[in-house]
Structure formats: structure tokens, C-alpha cells
Amino acid sequence: MITTDRAIAAYLGLAIGDALGATVEFMTPREIAAQYRVHDTLRGGGWLHLKPGQVTDDTTMSLALGNAILAQGRVDALAAAQAFDAWMRAKPVDIGNTVRRNLLRFRRTGDPEAPYSDHDAGNGAAMRVLPVALATFGQAEETVRAACRVQAHVTHHSALSDAACECLALMVQDALRGAGKNHLLHQHAHPLVARHPEFGFRAVRQIGNPSGYIVDTIQAVFQSFFDTDDFRTCLIDVVNRGGDADTTGAIAGMLAGALYGMVEMPAAWLKTLDEDIRRSCETQALALLPAG
Ligand SMILES: [Mg+2]
């Protein structure tokens, strides 16, 4: 079944990209090349001193959100905020500044929706959009977009973050239906750039050292995703750009997993990925997809 295979590959791709990129987070491409020539192994380390195959907030927040969606039977703002709050209390290895600030605000106010701010255009909502894409698979486009915003606004309430989250979820869904890369480019990536020219990733420099700003992140991910032709090359290309490499790796891994499926998943990476995380990703991908 192409859809379930690709859904599992998307979730494992997210986790593998996170684990691969975390080693070189905050490094420049030059520093990465000096240390590793090409970083292409799940070796752990990095500024978080991770074990090989260990993941960070990108994957664990996605799993927390997915569990909340499964418990509620839908994408619910309060349930998502409570799940993220419980996740933060459990002392995750890493947490973004915007996530922390708006979860502390939720603790104070009980309001699961962050106030609108153009300054909150980080990549923290986009990195965890996959469970929403899976849970709303087969629903109307407007329903999918609204569900993306519900989960995003718990911590990131910004037009650019929203646009990226919605675009990524719709891309994943079309890839699960068997769409090819050209379709994803013309139906989703180009329309995103048409609406928000900031995201333009063609005819701009090769993005190196991408920051956590959603525009930098999407530009780097789209350059790697659209300019490579297999899962492994895509992920190596994006994480060796350094910067917010765990998150660019996670998002690129999600897209490439959804596009290429399990057949392209490198066995060595899959074997090194944290066993509990691997099982949770596989289980959740199947549970989130609507039956039938
Ligand atoms: Mg991270």
C-alpha cells in the first residue's frame, strides 16, 4: 500500500533527518567540511552531546502532538498545548526559544493560541506538522490548512510560519498519493513563493548556514529536496549546509520519505536510529492515517 509505506517513510525520514542534522547544528558548511569532509553518518555528538541515532525536539514534539491528536480523535488546540507543556516538563534535550516562551504563556493564561507576531516566524511549528498531515489525509484542502494553523498557533502565530506549515502538509499528502517531485514543485512550492516571495529558492544563492527563521529553513530544504533525486543525497545535501541542521534535516527527511518511500531508506541509518523512536514513528504513522 503506497500511502502507508510513504507515511511510515515520512515519519522515519523526519527522525533520521533530525538525528543526522543534530550533529552539525550551529556549524558552518566550512566547519563541517573541515571536521567530517562530508557528514553522512548517524554519529551523535554535536552541541547537545547526543548518542548516535538520538533525536531532538523536532521528532519528540511531533510524537507528542501525534499522541494528542490520537487521544482526541482530532487536531485540538488545547490538547496540543497540554501535550507540548507535558513534553516541556519532561525536560527535553532541546527546546526553541519561541516554543518555550509561548508554552510558559500558556501555563500562565490557559489560552492555547499565541498572540499574532511577525517575530514568531521561526521553524518550530513547521518541524512538527507531519502528524497533522497524516491525521487530515483525505480531507478538504481548507480543513487541512485550518488544522495546520491550530497546531502551529500554540507556539508560532505568524503568516509566514502558517504558509510554510500548510504548504508542507499538502506536499506530504500529495506525495502519499503517489505524486512526483514535479507535481510538488508546481502545485505547492511555486504557489508558496508566488504568495510569499520571501520563500524564493530559485535564482538565489545556495543557502548555507540556514537560521531557524522559517524562510531560511524552507529555502534550504527546497533547494536540497528539488535539486536531488534520492532520499540519502537529499538529506546529506541539506544537513551539510549546517545552521539549524536538525530542523532542515527533519523537514527534508519528512518530504523525501513521503516522496521516495521505504525502498530508499538507507539501512545503516535506519539501524542506528533510536529503537524506541523508530517504533513510535512507525506505530504513530499507521495510527494517524485514517482507516481505508
Ligand atoms: Mg531540534
mmCIF file of C-alpha atoms and ligand atoms in Angstrom:
data_model
loop_
_atom_site.group_PDB
_atom_site.id
_atom_site.type_symbol
_atom_site.label_atom_id
_atom_site.label_comp_id
_atom_site.label_asym_id
_atom_site.label_seq_id
_atom_site.Cartn_x
_atom_site.Cartn_y
_atom_site.Cartn_z
ATOM 1 C CA MET A 1 0.000 0.000 0.000
ATOM 2 C CA ILE A 2 1.752 3.102 -1.265
ATOM 3 C CA THR A 3 0.141 5.502 1.208
ATOM 4 C CA THR A 4 1.044 3.629 4.404
ATOM 5 C CA ASP A 5 4.553 2.869 3.144
ATOM 6 C CA ARG A 6 5.150 6.532 2.397
ATOM 7 C CA ALA A 7 3.571 7.701 5.667
ATOM 8 C CA ILE A 8 5.949 5.484 7.646
ATOM 9 C CA ALA A 9 8.866 6.635 5.490
ATOM 10 C CA ALA A 10 7.910 10.286 6.093
ATOM 11 C CA TYR A 11 7.907 9.800 9.880
ATOM 12 C CA LEU A 12 11.162 7.818 9.881
ATOM 13 C CA GLY A 13 12.654 10.360 7.479
ATOM 14 C CA LEU A 14 11.771 13.153 9.917
ATOM 15 C CA ALA A 15 13.505 11.330 12.787
ATOM 16 C CA ILE A 16 16.544 10.316 10.735
ATOM 17 C CA GLY A 17 16.994 13.841 9.355
ATOM 18 C CA ASP A 18 16.743 15.222 12.896
ATOM 19 C CA ALA A 19 19.324 12.744 14.259
ATOM 20 C CA LEU A 20 21.663 13.258 11.290
ATOM 21 C CA GLY A 21 21.449 17.052 11.353
ATOM 22 C CA ALA A 22 21.761 17.465 15.128
ATOM 23 C CA THR A 23 25.461 16.519 14.947
ATOM 24 C CA VAL A 24 26.229 19.613 12.884
ATOM 25 C CA GLU A 25 23.643 22.075 14.241
ATOM 26 C CA PHE A 26 25.103 25.601 14.515
ATOM 27 C CA MET A 27 28.173 24.665 12.454
ATOM 28 C CA THR A 28 29.021 26.401 9.162
ATOM 29 C CA PRO A 29 29.466 24.371 5.964
ATOM 30 C CA ARG A 30 33.196 25.131 6.159
ATOM 31 C CA GLU A 31 33.486 23.836 9.739
ATOM 32 C CA ILE A 32 31.553 20.690 8.804
ATOM 33 C CA ALA A 33 33.821 20.034 5.825
ATOM 34 C CA ALA A 34 36.947 20.559 7.941
ATOM 35 C CA GLN A 35 35.749 18.120 10.594
ATOM 36 C CA TYR A 36 33.976 15.424 8.553
ATOM 37 C CA ARG A 37 34.668 16.189 4.878
ATOM 38 C CA VAL A 38 31.053 15.106 4.292
ATOM 39 C CA HIS A 39 28.823 14.436 7.309
ATOM 40 C CA ASP A 40 26.812 11.352 6.321
ATOM 41 C CA THR A 41 26.656 9.129 9.418
ATOM 42 C CA LEU A 42 24.301 8.969 12.405
ATOM 43 C CA ARG A 43 27.193 9.555 14.775
ATOM 44 C CA GLY A 44 25.559 11.632 17.525
ATOM 45 C CA GLY A 45 27.629 14.266 19.312
ATOM 46 C CA GLY A 46 27.092 17.880 18.344
ATOM 47 C CA TRP A 47 26.493 20.668 20.843
ATOM 48 C CA LEU A 48 23.817 18.534 22.578
ATOM 49 C CA HIS A 49 26.237 15.582 23.047
ATOM 50 C CA LEU A 50 23.730 13.109 21.623
ATOM 51 C CA LYS A 51 24.054 9.355 21.313
ATOM 52 C CA PRO A 52 24.242 8.036 17.734
ATOM 53 C CA GLY A 53 20.656 7.883 16.415
ATOM 54 C CA GLN A 54 19.251 10.092 19.175
ATOM 55 C CA VAL A 55 16.688 12.686 18.059
ATOM 56 C CA THR A 56 15.802 16.183 19.329
ATOM 57 C CA ASP A 57 12.718 18.354 19.774
ATOM 58 C CA ASP A 58 11.691 18.162 16.111
ATOM 59 C CA THR A 59 10.823 14.479 16.438
ATOM 60 C CA THR A 60 9.730 14.378 20.084
ATOM 61 C CA MET A 61 7.345 17.350 19.680
ATOM 62 C CA SER A 62 5.864 15.691 16.593
ATOM 63 C CA LEU A 63 5.275 12.497 18.566
ATOM 64 C CA ALA A 64 3.757 14.469 21.464
ATOM 65 C CA LEU A 65 1.396 16.222 19.036
ATOM 66 C CA GLY A 66 0.540 12.953 17.312
ATOM 67 C CA ASN A 67 -0.379 11.331 20.625
ATOM 68 C CA ALA A 68 -2.638 14.284 21.470
ATOM 69 C CA ILE A 69 -4.366 14.011 18.073
ATOM 70 C CA LEU A 70 -4.906 10.277 18.583
ATOM 71 C CA ALA A 71 -6.283 10.790 22.113
ATOM 72 C CA GLN A 72 -8.738 13.496 20.957
ATOM 73 C CA GLY A 73 -9.612 11.995 17.603
ATOM 74 C CA ARG A 74 -8.898 15.391 16.020
ATOM 75 C CA VAL A 75 -6.440 18.283 15.967
ATOM 76 C CA ASP A 76 -7.342 20.282 19.068
ATOM 77 C CA ALA A 77 -5.520 23.425 20.244
ATOM 78 C CA LEU A 78 -5.913 22.841 23.988
ATOM 79 C CA ALA A 79 -4.907 19.179 23.771
ATOM 80 C CA ALA A 80 -1.862 20.131 21.682
ATOM 81 C CA ALA A 81 -0.859 22.861 24.152
ATOM 82 C CA GLN A 82 -1.227 20.445 27.093
ATOM 83 C CA ALA A 83 0.827 17.809 25.264
ATOM 84 C CA PHE A 84 3.600 20.316 24.496
ATOM 85 C CA ASP A 85 3.502 21.565 28.089
ATOM 86 C CA ALA A 86 3.897 17.996 29.408
ATOM 87 C CA TRP A 87 6.703 17.498 26.885
ATOM 88 C CA MET A 88 8.480 20.618 28.199
ATOM 89 C CA ARG A 89 8.071 19.460 31.834
ATOM 90 C CA ALA A 90 9.809 16.203 30.940
ATOM 91 C CA LYS A 91 12.989 18.219 30.246
ATOM 92 C CA PRO A 92 13.621 17.596 26.543
ATOM 93 C CA VAL A 93 17.238 17.691 25.311
ATOM 94 C CA ASP A 94 16.448 20.830 23.328
ATOM 95 C CA ILE A 95 13.730 23.488 23.124
ATOM 96 C CA GLY A 96 13.335 26.523 20.886
ATOM 97 C CA ASN A 97 13.024 29.994 22.391
ATOM 98 C CA THR A 98 9.644 30.756 20.806
ATOM 99 C CA VAL A 99 8.294 27.369 21.897
ATOM 100 C CA ARG A 100 9.431 27.920 25.485
ATOM 101 C CA ARG A 101 8.112 31.485 25.685
ATOM 102 C CA ASN A 102 4.677 30.636 24.345
ATOM 103 C CA LEU A 103 4.320 27.459 26.406
ATOM 104 C CA LEU A 104 5.125 29.499 29.543
ATOM 105 C CA ARG A 105 2.450 31.952 28.365
ATOM 106 C CA PHE A 106 0.014 29.044 28.017
ATOM 107 C CA ARG A 107 0.785 27.959 31.602
ATOM 108 C CA ARG A 108 0.008 31.486 32.797
ATOM 109 C CA THR A 109 -3.098 32.187 30.730
ATOM 110 C CA GLY A 110 -4.556 28.797 29.806
ATOM 111 C CA ASP A 111 -5.053 30.151 26.283
ATOM 112 C CA PRO A 112 -3.654 27.650 23.775
ATOM 113 C CA GLU A 113 -3.343 30.247 20.992
ATOM 114 C CA ALA A 114 -0.292 32.520 20.958
ATOM 115 C CA PRO A 115 -0.893 36.181 20.051
ATOM 116 C CA TYR A 116 -0.054 37.096 16.462
ATOM 117 C CA SER A 117 3.543 38.182 15.950
ATOM 118 C CA ASP A 118 5.606 38.541 12.793
ATOM 119 C CA HIS A 119 8.629 37.989 15.041
ATOM 120 C CA ASP A 120 7.497 34.424 15.771
ATOM 121 C CA ALA A 121 8.288 33.252 12.235
ATOM 122 C CA GLY A 122 10.655 30.515 13.369
ATOM 123 C CA ASN A 123 10.570 26.963 12.033
ATOM 124 C CA GLY A 124 9.293 25.400 15.293
ATOM 125 C CA ALA A 125 5.724 24.831 14.115
ATOM 126 C CA ALA A 126 6.691 23.601 10.640
ATOM 127 C CA MET A 127 9.078 20.981 12.045
ATOM 128 C CA ARG A 128 6.196 19.179 13.802
ATOM 129 C CA VAL A 129 3.442 19.438 11.162
ATOM 130 C CA LEU A 130 3.636 15.813 9.998
ATOM 131 C CA PRO A 131 1.071 14.275 12.408
ATOM 132 C CA VAL A 132 -1.470 16.861 11.218
ATOM 133 C CA ALA A 133 -0.750 15.993 7.577
ATOM 134 C CA LEU A 134 -1.327 12.308 8.341
ATOM 135 C CA ALA A 135 -4.434 12.779 10.510
ATOM 136 C CA THR A 136 -6.172 15.025 7.942
ATOM 137 C CA PHE A 137 -5.210 12.924 4.920
ATOM 138 C CA GLY A 138 -8.161 12.780 2.515
ATOM 139 C CA GLN A 139 -9.910 15.840 3.952
ATOM 140 C CA ALA A 140 -10.682 19.044 2.054
ATOM 141 C CA GLU A 141 -7.747 21.389 1.494
ATOM 142 C CA GLU A 142 -9.270 24.142 3.647
ATOM 143 C CA THR A 143 -9.746 21.663 6.510
ATOM 144 C CA VAL A 144 -6.124 20.587 6.244
ATOM 145 C CA ARG A 145 -4.931 24.189 6.241
ATOM 146 C CA ALA A 146 -7.065 25.077 9.272
ATOM 147 C CA ALA A 147 -5.767 22.078 11.239
ATOM 148 C CA CYS A 148 -2.188 23.112 10.427
ATOM 149 C CA ARG A 149 -2.853 26.557 11.863
ATOM 150 C CA VAL A 150 -4.473 25.165 15.011
ATOM 151 C CA GLN A 151 -1.357 23.203 15.954
ATOM 152 C CA ALA A 152 1.041 25.930 14.787
ATOM 153 C CA HIS A 153 -0.584 28.764 16.731
ATOM 154 C CA VAL A 154 0.058 27.118 20.074
ATOM 155 C CA THR A 155 3.614 28.453 19.792
ATOM 156 C CA HIS A 156 4.034 30.193 16.408
ATOM 157 C CA HIS A 157 1.325 32.580 15.203
ATOM 158 C CA SER A 158 2.768 34.178 12.097
ATOM 159 C CA ALA A 159 1.708 34.391 8.470
ATOM 160 C CA LEU A 160 5.000 33.026 7.105
ATOM 161 C CA SER A 161 5.051 30.091 9.525
ATOM 162 C CA ASP A 162 1.415 29.321 8.667
ATOM 163 C CA ALA A 163 2.113 29.414 4.932
ATOM 164 C CA ALA A 164 5.075 27.047 5.325
ATOM 165 C CA CYS A 165 3.185 24.608 7.587
ATOM 166 C CA GLU A 166 0.227 24.431 5.184
ATOM 167 C CA CYS A 167 2.466 24.024 2.135
ATOM 168 C CA LEU A 168 4.482 21.215 3.763
ATOM 169 C CA ALA A 169 1.392 19.317 4.926
ATOM 170 C CA LEU A 170 -0.216 19.490 1.479
ATOM 171 C CA MET A 171 3.043 18.399 -0.161
ATOM 172 C CA VAL A 172 3.290 15.386 2.149
ATOM 173 C CA GLN A 173 -0.315 14.446 1.424
ATOM 174 C CA ASP A 174 0.165 14.613 -2.341
ATOM 175 C CA ALA A 175 3.361 12.564 -2.050
ATOM 176 C CA LEU A 176 1.408 9.944 -0.058
ATOM 177 C CA ARG A 177 -0.994 9.760 -3.011
ATOM 178 C CA GLY A 178 1.945 8.996 -5.292
ATOM 179 C CA ALA A 179 2.600 12.464 -6.732
ATOM 180 C CA GLY A 180 6.058 13.057 -8.217
ATOM 181 C CA LYS A 181 8.544 15.801 -7.467
ATOM 182 C CA ASN A 182 7.469 17.963 -10.405
ATOM 183 C CA HIS A 183 3.897 17.981 -9.189
ATOM 184 C CA LEU A 184 5.038 19.044 -5.711
ATOM 185 C CA LEU A 185 7.141 21.815 -7.247
ATOM 186 C CA HIS A 186 4.426 23.245 -9.476
ATOM 187 C CA GLN A 187 1.381 22.652 -7.262
ATOM 188 C CA HIS A 188 2.883 23.671 -3.929
ATOM 189 C CA ALA A 189 6.407 25.147 -3.860
ATOM 190 C CA HIS A 190 5.913 27.662 -6.680
ATOM 191 C CA PRO A 191 2.493 28.826 -5.429
ATOM 192 C CA LEU A 192 4.008 29.374 -1.952
ATOM 193 C CA VAL A 193 6.687 31.593 -3.489
ATOM 194 C CA ALA A 194 4.088 33.400 -5.617
ATOM 195 C CA ARG A 195 2.125 34.286 -2.483
ATOM 196 C CA HIS A 196 5.159 34.981 -0.278
ATOM 197 C CA PRO A 197 8.161 35.916 -2.473
ATOM 198 C CA GLU A 198 10.439 35.740 0.597
ATOM 199 C CA PHE A 199 10.491 31.954 0.142
ATOM 200 C CA GLY A 200 12.019 32.163 -3.361
ATOM 201 C CA PHE A 201 14.627 29.419 -3.584
ATOM 202 C CA ARG A 202 15.463 29.527 -7.290
ATOM 203 C CA ALA A 203 17.758 32.202 -8.698
ATOM 204 C CA VAL A 204 19.045 32.945 -5.204
ATOM 205 C CA ARG A 205 22.348 31.938 -3.689
ATOM 206 C CA GLN A 206 22.918 28.415 -2.414
ATOM 207 C CA ILE A 207 21.606 28.703 1.151
ATOM 208 C CA GLY A 208 24.382 27.942 3.634
ATOM 209 C CA ASN A 209 24.174 28.063 7.426
ATOM 210 C CA PRO A 210 20.355 28.459 7.417
ATOM 211 C CA SER A 211 18.942 30.028 10.577
ATOM 212 C CA GLY A 212 15.800 28.993 12.450
ATOM 213 C CA TYR A 213 13.828 31.638 10.502
ATOM 214 C CA ILE A 214 11.208 29.731 8.537
ATOM 215 C CA VAL A 215 12.204 31.463 5.288
ATOM 216 C CA ASP A 216 15.860 30.359 5.574
ATOM 217 C CA THR A 217 14.732 26.870 6.538
ATOM 218 C CA ILE A 218 12.316 26.416 3.638
ATOM 219 C CA GLN A 219 14.778 27.857 1.107
ATOM 220 C CA ALA A 220 17.485 25.391 2.195
ATOM 221 C CA VAL A 221 15.072 22.445 2.344
ATOM 222 C CA PHE A 222 13.535 23.179 -1.060
ATOM 223 C CA GLN A 223 16.930 23.626 -2.718
ATOM 224 C CA SER A 224 18.068 20.252 -1.375
ATOM 225 C CA PHE A 225 14.772 18.475 -1.968
ATOM 226 C CA PHE A 226 14.136 19.671 -5.522
ATOM 227 C CA ASP A 227 17.753 19.514 -6.702
ATOM 228 C CA THR A 228 18.462 15.909 -5.636
ATOM 229 C CA ASP A 229 16.917 12.643 -6.784
ATOM 230 C CA ASP A 230 17.070 10.284 -3.835
ATOM 231 C CA PHE A 231 16.496 10.243 -0.089
ATOM 232 C CA ARG A 232 20.098 9.849 1.037
ATOM 233 C CA THR A 233 21.551 12.541 -1.240
ATOM 234 C CA CYS A 234 18.805 14.985 -0.254
ATOM 235 C CA LEU A 235 19.493 14.584 3.471
ATOM 236 C CA ILE A 236 23.264 14.760 3.141
ATOM 237 C CA ASP A 237 22.916 17.885 0.996
ATOM 238 C CA VAL A 238 20.700 19.704 3.474
ATOM 239 C CA VAL A 239 22.495 18.866 6.758
ATOM 240 C CA ASN A 240 25.926 19.727 5.328
ATOM 241 C CA ARG A 241 24.649 23.280 4.934
ATOM 242 C CA GLY A 242 24.880 23.413 8.740
ATOM 243 C CA GLY A 243 22.983 26.070 10.698
ATOM 244 C CA ASP A 244 19.661 24.748 12.024
ATOM 245 C CA ALA A 245 20.591 21.388 10.528
ATOM 246 C CA ASP A 246 18.459 19.156 12.761
ATOM 247 C CA THR A 247 15.330 21.001 11.650
ATOM 248 C CA THR A 248 16.259 21.318 7.975
ATOM 249 C CA GLY A 249 17.158 17.622 8.148
ATOM 250 C CA ALA A 250 13.844 16.753 9.809
ATOM 251 C CA ILE A 251 11.716 18.666 7.298
ATOM 252 C CA ALA A 252 13.702 17.461 4.278
ATOM 253 C CA GLY A 253 13.584 13.913 5.662
ATOM 254 C CA MET A 254 9.809 14.120 6.028
ATOM 255 C CA LEU A 255 9.361 15.308 2.426
ATOM 256 C CA ALA A 256 11.908 12.891 0.953
ATOM 257 C CA GLY A 257 10.487 9.976 2.942
ATOM 258 C CA ALA A 258 6.980 10.786 1.696
ATOM 259 C CA LEU A 259 8.230 11.082 -1.895
ATOM 260 C CA TYR A 260 10.631 8.144 -2.148
ATOM 261 C CA GLY A 261 9.129 5.647 0.332
ATOM 262 C CA MET A 262 10.754 2.935 2.435
ATOM 263 C CA VAL A 263 12.584 1.384 -0.506
ATOM 264 C CA GLU A 264 15.080 4.272 -0.407
ATOM 265 C CA MET A 265 15.592 4.369 3.352
ATOM 266 C CA PRO A 266 19.311 3.693 3.971
ATOM 267 C CA ALA A 267 19.615 0.547 6.104
ATOM 268 C CA ALA A 268 22.560 1.884 8.128
ATOM 269 C CA TRP A 269 20.619 4.990 9.168
ATOM 270 C CA LEU A 270 17.511 3.005 9.994
ATOM 271 C CA LYS A 271 19.523 0.567 12.096
ATOM 272 C CA THR A 272 21.199 3.337 14.102
ATOM 273 C CA LEU A 273 18.038 5.375 14.728
ATOM 274 C CA ASP A 274 16.957 5.115 18.392
ATOM 275 C CA GLU A 275 14.887 1.924 18.644
ATOM 276 C CA ASP A 276 12.041 3.391 20.753
ATOM 277 C CA ILE A 277 11.775 6.398 18.451
ATOM 278 C CA ARG A 278 11.745 4.169 15.388
ATOM 279 C CA ARG A 279 8.910 2.097 16.816
ATOM 280 C CA SER A 280 6.927 5.177 17.895
ATOM 281 C CA CYS A 281 7.238 6.747 14.437
ATOM 282 C CA GLU A 282 6.075 3.564 12.687
ATOM 283 C CA THR A 283 3.184 2.991 15.102
ATOM 284 C CA GLN A 284 2.014 6.582 15.013
ATOM 285 C CA ALA A 285 2.179 6.881 11.224
ATOM 286 C CA LEU A 286 -0.207 3.922 10.915
ATOM 287 C CA ALA A 287 -2.483 5.048 13.737
ATOM 288 C CA LEU A 288 -2.808 8.626 12.451
ATOM 289 C CA LEU A 289 -3.691 7.741 8.866
ATOM 290 C CA PRO A 290 -7.469 7.465 8.503
ATOM 291 C CA ALA A 291 -8.647 3.879 8.035
ATOM 292 C CA GLY A 292 -9.382 2.794 4.472
HETATM 293 MG MG MG B 1 15.938 20.186 17.166
#
